[in-house]
mmCIF file of C-alpha atoms and ligand atoms in Angstrom:
data_model
loop_
_atom_site.group_PDB
_atom_site.id
_atom_site.type_symbol
_atom_site.label_atom_id
_atom_site.label_comp_id
_atom_site.label_asym_id
_atom_site.label_seq_id
_atom_site.Cartn_x
_atom_site.Cartn_y
_atom_site.Cartn_z
ATOM 1 C CA MET A 1 -9.899 25.673 17.043
ATOM 2 C CA ALA A 2 -9.392 22.103 15.877
ATOM 3 C CA ARG A 3 -11.547 20.793 13.037
ATOM 4 C CA LYS A 4 -13.427 17.549 13.520
ATOM 5 C CA VAL A 5 -12.183 16.222 10.155
ATOM 6 C CA ILE A 6 -9.490 17.285 7.712
ATOM 7 C CA ILE A 7 -9.487 15.528 4.321
ATOM 8 C CA ILE A 8 -6.258 15.545 2.319
ATOM 9 C CA GLY A 9 -6.741 14.912 -1.419
ATOM 10 C CA SER A 10 -9.503 15.711 -3.887
ATOM 11 C CA GLY A 11 -10.150 12.700 -6.131
ATOM 12 C CA PRO A 12 -13.318 10.577 -5.913
ATOM 13 C CA ALA A 13 -12.206 9.277 -2.481
ATOM 14 C CA GLY A 14 -11.645 12.740 -0.982
ATOM 15 C CA HIS A 15 -14.869 14.198 -2.363
ATOM 16 C CA THR A 16 -17.016 11.258 -1.301
ATOM 17 C CA ALA A 17 -15.505 11.528 2.193
ATOM 18 C CA ALA A 18 -16.259 15.284 2.127
ATOM 19 C CA ILE A 19 -19.887 14.761 1.063
ATOM 20 C CA TYR A 20 -20.519 12.164 3.795
ATOM 21 C CA ALA A 21 -18.646 14.105 6.506
ATOM 22 C CA ALA A 22 -20.442 17.349 5.623
ATOM 23 C CA ARG A 23 -23.841 15.644 5.663
ATOM 24 C CA ALA A 24 -22.939 14.251 9.097
ATOM 25 C CA GLU A 25 -22.414 17.894 10.172
ATOM 26 C CA LEU A 26 -18.703 17.413 10.821
ATOM 27 C CA LYS A 27 -17.843 20.598 8.860
ATOM 28 C CA PRO A 28 -14.901 19.006 6.998
ATOM 29 C CA LEU A 29 -11.974 20.982 5.641
ATOM 30 C CA MET A 30 -10.447 19.588 2.442
ATOM 31 C CA PHE A 31 -6.981 20.337 1.083
ATOM 32 C CA GLU A 32 -7.488 19.706 -2.629
ATOM 33 C CA GLY A 33 -3.844 20.247 -3.570
ATOM 34 C CA MET A 34 -2.184 22.733 -5.890
ATOM 35 C CA TYR A 35 -0.835 20.414 -8.580
ATOM 36 C CA ALA A 36 0.163 18.043 -5.803
ATOM 37 C CA ALA A 37 2.006 14.981 -7.125
ATOM 38 C CA GLU A 38 1.823 16.567 -10.598
ATOM 39 C CA VAL A 39 -1.968 16.121 -10.726
ATOM 40 C CA ALA A 40 -4.550 18.915 -10.808
ATOM 41 C CA ALA A 41 -7.091 19.274 -8.026
ATOM 42 C CA GLY A 42 -9.770 16.693 -8.756
ATOM 43 C CA GLY A 43 -7.211 13.946 -9.202
ATOM 44 C CA GLN A 44 -6.392 11.417 -11.877
ATOM 45 C CA LEU A 45 -9.755 11.686 -13.654
ATOM 46 C CA THR A 46 -8.906 15.261 -14.632
ATOM 47 C CA THR A 47 -6.227 13.757 -16.910
ATOM 48 C CA THR A 48 -8.620 11.675 -18.992
ATOM 49 C CA THR A 49 -11.457 12.172 -21.464
ATOM 50 C CA GLU A 50 -14.569 9.988 -21.239
ATOM 51 C CA ILE A 51 -15.517 7.904 -18.195
ATOM 52 C CA GLU A 52 -17.935 5.142 -19.186
ATOM 53 C CA ASN A 53 -17.950 2.976 -16.075
ATOM 54 C CA PHE A 54 -19.017 5.360 -13.298
ATOM 55 C CA PRO A 55 -22.613 4.452 -12.353
ATOM 56 C CA GLY A 56 -25.164 7.085 -13.290
ATOM 57 C CA TYR A 57 -23.339 8.243 -16.400
ATOM 58 C CA THR A 58 -23.285 6.389 -19.716
ATOM 59 C CA SER A 59 -20.410 8.699 -20.587
ATOM 60 C CA ILE A 60 -19.024 11.787 -18.870
ATOM 61 C CA GLY A 61 -15.772 13.739 -19.216
ATOM 62 C CA GLY A 62 -13.305 13.122 -16.373
ATOM 63 C CA PRO A 63 -12.882 16.839 -15.499
ATOM 64 C CA GLU A 64 -16.682 17.351 -15.629
ATOM 65 C CA LEU A 65 -17.306 14.430 -13.256
ATOM 66 C CA MET A 66 -14.768 15.830 -10.787
ATOM 67 C CA GLU A 67 -16.245 19.335 -11.022
ATOM 68 C CA LYS A 68 -19.665 17.855 -10.177
ATOM 69 C CA MET A 69 -18.179 16.063 -7.153
ATOM 70 C CA ARG A 70 -16.536 19.299 -6.009
ATOM 71 C CA GLU A 71 -19.837 21.206 -6.360
ATOM 72 C CA GLN A 72 -21.585 18.497 -4.329
ATOM 73 C CA SER A 73 -18.959 18.697 -1.560
ATOM 74 C CA ILE A 74 -19.407 22.473 -1.317
ATOM 75 C CA HIS A 75 -23.203 22.222 -1.603
ATOM 76 C CA ASN A 76 -23.228 19.947 1.436
ATOM 77 C CA GLY A 77 -21.038 22.307 3.467
ATOM 78 C CA ALA A 78 -17.432 21.176 2.980
ATOM 79 C CA GLU A 79 -14.763 23.896 2.966
ATOM 80 C CA ILE A 80 -12.059 23.495 0.323
ATOM 81 C CA LEU A 81 -8.588 25.044 0.262
ATOM 82 C CA THR A 82 -6.576 24.850 -2.959
ATOM 83 C CA GLU A 83 -3.371 24.085 -1.101
ATOM 84 C CA THR A 84 -0.985 21.149 -0.904
ATOM 85 C CA VAL A 85 -0.272 19.581 2.463
ATOM 86 C CA ASP A 86 3.487 19.537 3.011
ATOM 87 C CA GLN A 87 3.640 17.811 6.364
ATOM 88 C CA VAL A 88 1.508 16.254 9.107
ATOM 89 C CA ASP A 89 2.252 15.677 12.797
ATOM 90 C CA LEU A 90 0.489 12.562 14.018
ATOM 91 C CA SER A 91 2.326 12.467 17.359
ATOM 92 C CA VAL A 92 0.067 15.094 18.948
ATOM 93 C CA ARG A 93 -3.692 15.422 19.589
ATOM 94 C CA PRO A 94 -5.342 17.149 17.842
ATOM 95 C CA PHE A 95 -3.322 16.189 14.751
ATOM 96 C CA ARG A 96 -1.462 18.992 12.971
ATOM 97 C CA VAL A 97 -1.471 19.597 9.206
ATOM 98 C CA LEU A 98 0.924 22.027 7.499
ATOM 99 C CA ALA A 99 -0.042 23.757 4.242
ATOM 100 C CA ASN A 100 1.253 27.071 2.857
ATOM 101 C CA ASP A 101 3.289 27.581 6.055
ATOM 102 C CA VAL A 102 0.154 27.480 8.235
ATOM 103 C CA TRP A 103 -0.556 24.719 10.761
ATOM 104 C CA HIS A 104 -4.164 23.464 10.953
ATOM 105 C CA GLU A 105 -5.545 21.105 13.599
ATOM 106 C CA ALA A 106 -8.042 18.232 13.447
ATOM 107 C CA ASP A 107 -9.356 15.413 15.650
ATOM 108 C CA THR A 108 -9.468 12.991 12.713
ATOM 109 C CA LEU A 109 -7.776 12.849 9.313
ATOM 110 C CA VAL A 110 -8.804 11.245 6.035
ATOM 111 C CA ILE A 111 -5.849 10.645 3.715
ATOM 112 C CA ALA A 112 -7.062 10.429 0.097
ATOM 113 C CA THR A 113 -4.019 11.595 -1.838
ATOM 114 C CA GLY A 114 -4.172 8.929 -4.551
ATOM 115 C CA ALA A 115 -1.359 7.407 -6.550
ATOM 116 C CA THR A 116 0.370 8.601 -9.684
ATOM 117 C CA ALA A 117 0.941 6.208 -12.607
ATOM 118 C CA LYS A 118 4.593 6.167 -13.584
ATOM 119 C CA ARG A 119 5.288 7.513 -17.043
ATOM 120 C CA MET A 120 8.257 6.666 -19.253
ATOM 121 C CA LYS A 121 8.826 10.181 -20.644
ATOM 122 C CA LEU A 122 9.538 8.749 -24.109
ATOM 123 C CA PRO A 123 10.020 11.050 -27.076
ATOM 124 C CA GLY A 124 6.520 11.497 -28.538
ATOM 125 C CA GLU A 125 4.796 10.821 -25.199
ATOM 126 C CA ASP A 126 3.534 14.383 -24.811
ATOM 127 C CA VAL A 127 2.094 14.341 -28.353
ATOM 128 C CA TYR A 128 0.305 10.970 -28.066
ATOM 129 C CA TRP A 129 -0.731 10.946 -24.386
ATOM 130 C CA GLN A 130 -4.454 10.089 -24.469
ATOM 131 C CA LYS A 131 -4.149 9.820 -28.274
ATOM 132 C CA GLY A 132 -2.942 6.252 -28.045
ATOM 133 C CA ILE A 133 -0.847 6.277 -24.868
ATOM 134 C CA SER A 134 -2.520 5.500 -21.559
ATOM 135 C CA ALA A 135 -1.643 4.170 -18.136
ATOM 136 C CA CYS A 136 -4.961 2.394 -17.529
ATOM 137 C CA ALA A 137 -6.112 -0.462 -19.779
ATOM 138 C CA VAL A 138 -9.346 -1.067 -17.870
ATOM 139 C CA CYS A 139 -10.236 2.610 -18.288
ATOM 140 C CA ASP A 140 -9.245 3.178 -21.906
ATOM 141 C CA GLY A 141 -8.819 -0.245 -23.561
ATOM 142 C CA GLY A 142 -12.390 -0.416 -24.820
ATOM 143 C CA LEU A 143 -12.299 2.925 -26.629
ATOM 144 C CA PRO A 144 -13.251 2.696 -30.353
ATOM 145 C CA MET A 145 -9.756 3.873 -31.398
ATOM 146 C CA PHE A 146 -8.282 0.601 -30.093
ATOM 147 C CA ARG A 147 -10.834 -1.893 -31.463
ATOM 148 C CA ASN A 148 -9.235 -4.676 -33.550
ATOM 149 C CA LYS A 149 -5.900 -2.855 -33.628
ATOM 150 C CA PRO A 150 -2.494 -4.028 -32.372
ATOM 151 C CA MET A 151 -1.462 -2.691 -28.973
ATOM 152 C CA VAL A 152 1.697 -2.589 -26.875
ATOM 153 C CA VAL A 153 1.858 -3.026 -23.097
ATOM 154 C CA VAL A 154 5.087 -2.174 -21.256
ATOM 155 C CA GLY A 155 6.026 -3.909 -17.996
ATOM 156 C CA GLY A 156 6.642 -7.339 -16.542
ATOM 157 C CA GLY A 157 4.625 -7.210 -13.329
ATOM 158 C CA ASP A 158 1.129 -8.445 -12.423
ATOM 159 C CA THR A 159 -0.458 -5.258 -13.747
ATOM 160 C CA ALA A 160 1.221 -5.628 -17.152
ATOM 161 C CA CYS A 161 0.083 -9.250 -17.442
ATOM 162 C CA GLU A 162 -3.421 -8.448 -16.262
ATOM 163 C CA GLU A 163 -3.700 -5.514 -18.661
ATOM 164 C CA ALA A 164 -2.250 -7.476 -21.612
ATOM 165 C CA ASN A 165 -4.818 -10.240 -21.062
ATOM 166 C CA TYR A 166 -7.620 -7.711 -20.624
ATOM 167 C CA LEU A 167 -6.695 -5.889 -23.830
ATOM 168 C CA THR A 168 -6.934 -9.090 -25.913
ATOM 169 C CA LYS A 169 -10.719 -8.624 -25.676
ATOM 170 C CA TYR A 170 -10.402 -5.584 -27.923
ATOM 171 C CA ALA A 171 -7.032 -5.753 -29.706
ATOM 172 C CA SER A 172 -6.166 -7.650 -32.853
ATOM 173 C CA HIS A 173 -2.921 -8.556 -31.038
ATOM 174 C CA VAL A 174 -1.076 -7.475 -27.893
ATOM 175 C CA HIS A 175 2.713 -7.080 -27.709
ATOM 176 C CA LEU A 176 4.020 -7.272 -24.153
ATOM 177 C CA VAL A 177 7.356 -5.478 -23.929
ATOM 178 C CA VAL A 178 9.497 -6.720 -21.012
ATOM 179 C CA ARG A 179 12.831 -5.082 -20.279
ATOM 180 C CA ARG A 180 14.532 -8.151 -18.771
ATOM 181 C CA ASP A 181 14.571 -11.862 -19.687
ATOM 182 C CA VAL A 182 12.248 -12.629 -16.760
ATOM 183 C CA MET A 183 8.969 -11.242 -15.496
ATOM 184 C CA ARG A 184 8.304 -10.057 -11.983
ATOM 185 C CA ALA A 185 4.636 -11.159 -12.190
ATOM 186 C CA SER A 186 3.306 -14.125 -10.194
ATOM 187 C CA LYS A 187 3.768 -17.558 -11.792
ATOM 188 C CA ALA A 188 0.019 -17.984 -12.375
ATOM 189 C CA MET A 189 -0.244 -14.622 -14.099
ATOM 190 C CA GLN A 190 2.815 -15.347 -16.259
ATOM 191 C CA GLU A 191 1.430 -18.703 -17.331
ATOM 192 C CA ARG A 192 -1.904 -17.158 -18.293
ATOM 193 C CA THR A 193 -0.079 -14.539 -20.326
ATOM 194 C CA LEU A 194 2.331 -16.894 -22.074
ATOM 195 C CA LYS A 195 -0.518 -19.254 -22.992
ATOM 196 C CA ASN A 196 -2.673 -16.516 -24.527
ATOM 197 C CA PRO A 197 -2.369 -16.857 -28.328
ATOM 198 C CA LYS A 198 -3.177 -13.142 -28.786
ATOM 199 C CA ILE A 199 -0.139 -12.035 -26.749
ATOM 200 C CA THR A 200 3.484 -11.998 -27.908
ATOM 201 C CA VAL A 201 6.085 -11.346 -25.208
ATOM 202 C CA HIS A 202 9.171 -9.440 -26.381
ATOM 203 C CA TRP A 203 11.920 -10.137 -23.821
ATOM 204 C CA ASN A 204 14.928 -7.880 -23.214
ATOM 205 C CA THR A 205 13.082 -5.094 -24.998
ATOM 206 C CA GLN A 206 12.795 -1.404 -24.112
ATOM 207 C CA PRO A 207 10.527 1.172 -25.765
ATOM 208 C CA LEU A 208 12.436 4.068 -27.326
ATOM 209 C CA GLU A 209 9.857 6.342 -28.940
ATOM 210 C CA ALA A 210 6.130 6.814 -29.556
ATOM 211 C CA LYS A 211 5.594 7.453 -33.265
ATOM 212 C CA GLY A 212 2.526 8.544 -35.193
ATOM 213 C CA ASN A 213 0.933 10.898 -37.675
ATOM 214 C CA GLY A 214 0.592 13.795 -35.263
ATOM 215 C CA LYS A 215 -3.034 12.899 -34.435
ATOM 216 C CA SER A 216 -2.738 9.300 -33.304
ATOM 217 C CA LEU A 217 -0.128 6.712 -32.431
ATOM 218 C CA THR A 218 0.867 4.281 -35.184
ATOM 219 C CA HIS A 219 4.141 2.644 -34.034
ATOM 220 C CA VAL A 220 6.307 2.113 -30.989
ATOM 221 C CA ALA A 221 10.042 2.097 -31.643
ATOM 222 C CA VAL A 222 11.807 -0.443 -29.416
ATOM 223 C CA ASP A 223 15.253 -1.848 -28.838
ATOM 224 C CA THR A 224 15.708 -5.599 -28.328
ATOM 225 C CA LYS A 225 19.002 -6.883 -26.936
ATOM 226 C CA GLY A 226 20.838 -8.697 -29.746
ATOM 227 C CA LYS A 227 18.365 -7.520 -32.410
ATOM 228 C CA GLY A 228 18.683 -3.760 -32.236
ATOM 229 C CA GLN A 229 16.062 -1.137 -32.964
ATOM 230 C CA TRP A 230 12.754 -1.918 -34.689
ATOM 231 C CA ASP A 231 9.166 -0.646 -34.858
ATOM 232 C CA ILE A 232 6.053 -2.376 -33.544
ATOM 233 C CA GLU A 233 2.863 -1.325 -35.329
ATOM 234 C CA ALA A 234 0.425 -0.231 -32.615
ATOM 235 C CA SER A 235 -2.557 2.055 -32.050
ATOM 236 C CA GLY A 236 -2.239 1.752 -28.299
ATOM 237 C CA LEU A 237 0.684 1.966 -25.884
ATOM 238 C CA PHE A 238 -0.201 1.107 -22.298
ATOM 239 C CA TYR A 239 2.269 1.749 -19.495
ATOM 240 C CA ALA A 240 2.079 -0.788 -16.685
ATOM 241 C CA ILE A 241 5.346 0.022 -14.957
ATOM 242 C CA GLY A 242 3.915 0.738 -11.536
ATOM 243 C CA HIS A 243 2.315 3.553 -9.575
ATOM 244 C CA THR A 244 3.730 5.872 -6.947
ATOM 245 C CA PRO A 245 1.354 6.288 -3.987
ATOM 246 C CA ASN A 246 1.381 9.891 -2.766
ATOM 247 C CA THR A 247 2.551 9.316 0.785
ATOM 248 C CA SER A 248 5.861 11.167 1.083
ATOM 249 C CA PHE A 249 4.291 14.049 3.059
ATOM 250 C CA LEU A 250 3.442 11.545 5.821
ATOM 251 C CA GLY A 251 7.114 11.317 6.732
ATOM 252 C CA GLY A 252 6.905 7.647 7.713
ATOM 253 C CA GLN A 253 4.318 8.215 10.456
ATOM 254 C CA LEU A 254 1.854 5.647 9.054
ATOM 255 C CA LYS A 255 2.611 1.998 8.299
ATOM 256 C CA LEU A 256 3.012 1.434 4.550
ATOM 257 C CA ASP A 257 3.368 -1.774 2.518
ATOM 258 C CA GLU A 258 6.565 -2.565 0.611
ATOM 259 C CA ASN A 259 5.354 -0.464 -2.358
ATOM 260 C CA GLY A 260 4.537 2.605 -0.246
ATOM 261 C CA TYR A 261 0.734 2.140 -0.050
ATOM 262 C CA ILE A 262 -0.919 2.935 3.291
ATOM 263 C CA LEU A 263 -1.844 -0.227 5.181
ATOM 264 C CA THR A 264 -5.447 -0.329 6.409
ATOM 265 C CA GLU A 265 -7.194 -2.793 8.681
ATOM 266 C CA PRO A 266 -9.119 -5.147 6.347
ATOM 267 C CA GLY A 267 -12.772 -4.182 5.964
ATOM 268 C CA THR A 268 -12.173 -0.667 7.365
ATOM 269 C CA THR A 269 -10.204 2.460 6.480
ATOM 270 C CA LYS A 270 -8.334 2.476 9.813
ATOM 271 C CA THR A 271 -4.591 3.028 9.522
ATOM 272 C CA SER A 272 -1.812 2.243 12.002
ATOM 273 C CA VAL A 273 -2.592 5.506 13.863
ATOM 274 C CA GLU A 274 -5.947 5.719 15.637
ATOM 275 C CA ALA A 275 -8.261 8.388 14.139
ATOM 276 C CA VAL A 276 -6.329 8.566 10.862
ATOM 277 C CA PHE A 277 -8.231 6.949 7.988
ATOM 278 C CA ALA A 278 -7.106 6.254 4.411
ATOM 279 C CA ALA A 279 -9.252 5.973 1.292
ATOM 280 C CA GLY A 280 -8.837 5.503 -2.455
ATOM 281 C CA ASP A 281 -5.785 4.596 -4.503
ATOM 282 C CA VAL A 282 -3.349 5.644 -1.769
ATOM 283 C CA GLN A 283 -4.311 2.453 0.082
ATOM 284 C CA ASP A 284 -5.330 0.260 -2.878
ATOM 285 C CA HIS A 285 -2.831 -1.113 -5.377
ATOM 286 C CA LYS A 286 -5.301 -3.634 -6.744
ATOM 287 C CA TYR A 287 -8.612 -2.142 -7.940
ATOM 288 C CA ARG A 288 -7.615 1.510 -8.570
ATOM 289 C CA GLN A 289 -10.984 2.667 -9.944
ATOM 290 C CA ALA A 290 -13.038 5.808 -9.362
ATOM 291 C CA ILE A 291 -15.939 3.862 -7.914
ATOM 292 C CA THR A 292 -13.808 1.825 -5.493
ATOM 293 C CA SER A 293 -12.103 5.056 -4.395
ATOM 294 C CA ALA A 294 -15.479 6.687 -3.834
ATOM 295 C CA GLY A 295 -16.592 3.616 -1.871
ATOM 296 C CA THR A 296 -13.647 3.761 0.511
ATOM 297 C CA GLY A 297 -14.077 7.567 0.784
ATOM 298 C CA CYS A 298 -17.585 6.921 2.112
ATOM 299 C CA MET A 299 -16.178 4.317 4.540
ATOM 300 C CA ALA A 300 -13.491 6.740 5.782
ATOM 301 C CA ALA A 301 -16.043 9.473 6.585
ATOM 302 C CA MET A 302 -18.240 6.959 8.399
ATOM 303 C CA ASP A 303 -15.256 5.534 10.294
ATOM 304 C CA ALA A 304 -14.277 9.099 11.321
ATOM 305 C CA GLU A 305 -17.853 9.838 12.391
ATOM 306 C CA HIS A 306 -17.980 6.665 14.526
ATOM 307 C CA TYR A 307 -14.613 7.489 16.088
ATOM 308 C CA LEU A 308 -15.733 11.041 16.965
ATOM 309 C CA ALA A 309 -19.047 9.796 18.394
ATOM 310 C CA SER A 310 -17.284 7.275 20.624
ATOM 311 C CA HIS A 311 -14.699 9.842 21.819
ATOM 312 C CA ALA A 312 -17.087 12.775 22.401
HETATM 313 P P1 FAD B 401 -6.736 10.650 -7.105
HETATM 314 O O1 FAD B 401 -7.724 10.701 -8.203
HETATM 315 O O2 FAD B 401 -5.362 10.187 -7.397
HETATM 316 O O3 FAD B 401 -6.698 12.111 -6.461
HETATM 317 C C1 FAD B 401 -5.849 12.429 -5.425
HETATM 318 C C2 FAD B 401 -5.750 13.933 -5.349
HETATM 319 O O4 FAD B 401 -5.045 14.280 -4.174
HETATM 320 C C3 FAD B 401 -4.986 14.564 -6.510
HETATM 321 O O5 FAD B 401 -5.691 15.661 -7.008
HETATM 322 C C4 FAD B 401 -3.664 15.036 -5.894
HETATM 323 O O6 FAD B 401 -3.174 16.200 -6.511
HETATM 324 C C5 FAD B 401 -4.127 15.328 -4.460
HETATM 325 N N1 FAD B 401 -3.013 15.283 -3.528
HETATM 326 C C6 FAD B 401 -1.943 14.433 -3.542
HETATM 327 N N2 FAD B 401 -1.090 14.748 -2.545
HETATM 328 C C7 FAD B 401 -1.631 15.825 -1.897
HETATM 329 C C8 FAD B 401 -1.207 16.620 -0.793
HETATM 330 N N3 FAD B 401 -0.059 16.368 -0.147
HETATM 331 N N4 FAD B 401 -2.005 17.648 -0.411
HETATM 332 C C9 FAD B 401 -3.175 17.915 -1.050
HETATM 333 N N5 FAD B 401 -3.624 17.180 -2.099
HETATM 334 C C10 FAD B 401 -2.847 16.164 -2.508
HETATM 335 N N6 FAD B 401 -11.131 4.926 -13.069
HETATM 336 C C11 FAD B 401 -12.383 4.573 -13.426
HETATM 337 O O7 FAD B 401 -13.146 4.074 -12.586
HETATM 338 N N7 FAD B 401 -12.822 4.771 -14.704
HETATM 339 C C12 FAD B 401 -12.068 5.331 -15.672
HETATM 340 O O8 FAD B 401 -12.489 5.475 -16.829
HETATM 341 C C13 FAD B 401 -10.748 5.753 -15.298
HETATM 342 N N8 FAD B 401 -9.926 6.342 -16.209
HETATM 343 C C14 FAD B 401 -8.672 6.717 -15.841
HETATM 344 C C15 FAD B 401 -7.847 7.315 -16.793
HETATM 345 C C16 FAD B 401 -6.567 7.712 -16.445
HETATM 346 C C17 FAD B 401 -5.703 8.362 -17.495
HETATM 347 C C18 FAD B 401 -6.081 7.472 -15.126
HETATM 348 C C19 FAD B 401 -4.686 7.906 -14.747
HETATM 349 C C20 FAD B 401 -6.896 6.867 -14.180
HETATM 350 C C21 FAD B 401 -8.185 6.482 -14.527
HETATM 351 N N9 FAD B 401 -9.026 5.846 -13.620
HETATM 352 C C22 FAD B 401 -10.309 5.499 -13.973
HETATM 353 C C23 FAD B 401 -8.584 5.556 -12.253
HETATM 354 C C24 FAD B 401 -9.120 6.630 -11.304
HETATM 355 O O9 FAD B 401 -8.794 7.898 -11.830
HETATM 356 C C25 FAD B 401 -8.527 6.474 -9.917
HETATM 357 O O10 FAD B 401 -8.792 5.161 -9.432
HETATM 358 C C26 FAD B 401 -9.145 7.475 -8.956
HETATM 359 O O11 FAD B 401 -9.045 8.787 -9.461
HETATM 360 C C27 FAD B 401 -8.471 7.429 -7.598
HETATM 361 O O12 FAD B 401 -9.104 8.359 -6.805
HETATM 362 P P2 FAD B 401 -8.454 8.891 -5.467
HETATM 363 O O13 FAD B 401 -9.510 9.750 -4.850
HETATM 364 O O14 FAD B 401 -7.918 7.792 -4.671
HETATM 365 O O15 FAD B 401 -7.206 9.771 -5.860
HETATM 366 P P1 NDP B 402 5.547 -3.771 -10.274
HETATM 367 O O1 NDP B 402 6.389 -2.752 -9.615
HETATM 368 O O2 NDP B 402 5.357 -5.096 -9.621
HETATM 369 O O3 NDP B 402 6.096 -4.073 -11.735
HETATM 370 C C1 NDP B 402 6.497 -3.041 -12.572
HETATM 371 C C2 NDP B 402 7.057 -3.670 -13.830
HETATM 372 O O4 NDP B 402 7.391 -2.625 -14.719
HETATM 373 C C3 NDP B 402 8.321 -4.506 -13.591
HETATM 374 O O5 NDP B 402 8.310 -5.626 -14.428
HETATM 375 C C4 NDP B 402 9.429 -3.541 -14.006
HETATM 376 O O6 NDP B 402 10.562 -4.199 -14.547
HETATM 377 C C5 NDP B 402 8.752 -2.759 -15.117
HETATM 378 N N1 NDP B 402 9.316 -1.433 -15.271
HETATM 379 C C6 NDP B 402 9.468 -0.479 -14.320
HETATM 380 N N2 NDP B 402 10.019 0.633 -14.842
HETATM 381 C C7 NDP B 402 10.217 0.362 -16.151
HETATM 382 C C8 NDP B 402 10.766 1.094 -17.222
HETATM 383 N N3 NDP B 402 11.196 2.355 -17.052
HETATM 384 N N4 NDP B 402 10.837 0.504 -18.445
HETATM 385 C C9 NDP B 402 10.372 -0.739 -18.644
HETATM 386 N N5 NDP B 402 9.834 -1.511 -17.668
HETATM 387 C C10 NDP B 402 9.767 -0.952 -16.427
HETATM 388 O O7 NDP B 402 4.128 -3.016 -10.519
HETATM 389 P P2 NDP B 402 2.683 -3.631 -10.770
HETATM 390 O O8 NDP B 402 1.802 -2.454 -10.989
HETATM 391 O O9 NDP B 402 2.717 -4.682 -11.790
HETATM 392 O O10 NDP B 402 2.288 -4.302 -9.377
HETATM 393 C C11 NDP B 402 2.310 -3.530 -8.156
HETATM 394 C C12 NDP B 402 1.824 -4.441 -7.016
HETATM 395 O O11 NDP B 402 0.425 -4.749 -7.208
HETATM 396 C C13 NDP B 402 2.559 -5.782 -6.985
HETATM 397 O O12 NDP B 402 2.686 -6.159 -5.645
HETATM 398 C C14 NDP B 402 1.602 -6.723 -7.692
HETATM 399 O O13 NDP B 402 1.761 -8.069 -7.283
HETATM 400 C C15 NDP B 402 0.241 -6.162 -7.268
HETATM 401 N N6 NDP B 402 -0.799 -6.482 -8.252
HETATM 402 C C16 NDP B 402 -1.532 -7.606 -8.046
HETATM 403 C C17 NDP B 402 -2.500 -7.971 -8.941
HETATM 404 C C18 NDP B 402 -3.266 -9.204 -8.697
HETATM 405 O O14 NDP B 402 -3.005 -9.860 -7.711
HETATM 406 N N7 NDP B 402 -4.204 -9.549 -9.540
HETATM 407 C C19 NDP B 402 -2.803 -7.178 -10.150
HETATM 408 C C20 NDP B 402 -1.949 -6.000 -10.283
HETATM 409 C C21 NDP B 402 -0.981 -5.693 -9.353
HETATM 410 P P3 NDP B 402 11.617 -4.985 -13.609
HETATM 411 O O15 NDP B 402 10.911 -6.242 -13.183
HETATM 412 O O16 NDP B 402 12.744 -5.204 -14.539
HETATM 413 O O17 NDP B 402 11.934 -4.067 -12.469
#
């Protein structure tokens, strides 16, 4: 028999949708993923240490916060399968969802599969990931290990500029490493960045290696066209080279923006297909926070509930 709601993805968006849908007695089924998109069930927060900006917790470990959300989903009656969805069929009603070679059916879907920050896979990255290297300045920039220390940001887009400016609150100096002689960021963002006395832009420069003492990052080796290889002293290395939204399993059945994020109707979680709702980072390239993901997860469950009530 078809489910009323299937939720795909298990970060803050998926779990908040599950909690709301379960409390609305919709008996949701969640596919939490089995290392889907190279992230453990529970999502991006399972890859970090302390979360200090999620309301209700002065500080909580990322994996612990996600375990609490999972417990709350189950407590309220959500069913969770540790499986990755390989395919969906949105051309039929009920919708069909394929995982582990089994087709499941549902009247509504909530897509909450998140986005994965691109990594550079530099030598030293595995050693210093979360010991100096991060892909989220807003999340990690304020940590004590970075206070009044030089930091490096890689990228030339809006995120890189935004993060470089943000990090000047904490860093002694920020080095923005741009691989070409131009930036892709908007003019306004570039101007703000170039005017900031605490930021130095290194054009035509590529990072080569993350170096340190085994416990923490101390330098980033780079190559600058015409200058050759040199080291930048840095306690922090922040990647801002883009995210990959986890939408490939949709097989082009939902409208996406030019970067692959699911398009939603402003102010709702409605997608281009009626009764399919999207929440969290998979539809948000701008805010990308746990709390905003949770907020849209709540909206998606309520949008699904309203749809089901009006099509009963
Ligand atoms: P995600 O957390 O990305 O979770 C999506 C889940 O869906 C993943 O588990 C994935 O495996 C699963 N999935 C993907 N595809 C499938 C599929 N086909 N089938 C089944 N499952 C699938 N935000 C903050 O607010 N505060 C912080 O301090 C903070 N720190 C961060 C630190 C790091 C290192 C990173 C990377 C991010 C951090 N963020 C922080 C951002 C925050 O983690 C994200 O905004 C948030 O997790 C997005 O939630 P989400 O529910 O949209 O998706
Ligand atoms: P983008 O894809 O726009 O930019 C990525 C940047 O990283 C580019 O400069 C790219 O260089 C560089 N890059 C990619 N791979 C590498 C690599 N391997 N080595 C070195 N550099 C690399 O991603 P963003 O996250 O910046 O932005 C995504 C979207 O979100 C955009 O549409 C942006 O406008 C939007 N956004 C808007 C904001 C706002 O309005 N306030 C804030 C943040 C994002 P190259 O240019 O050479 O390809």
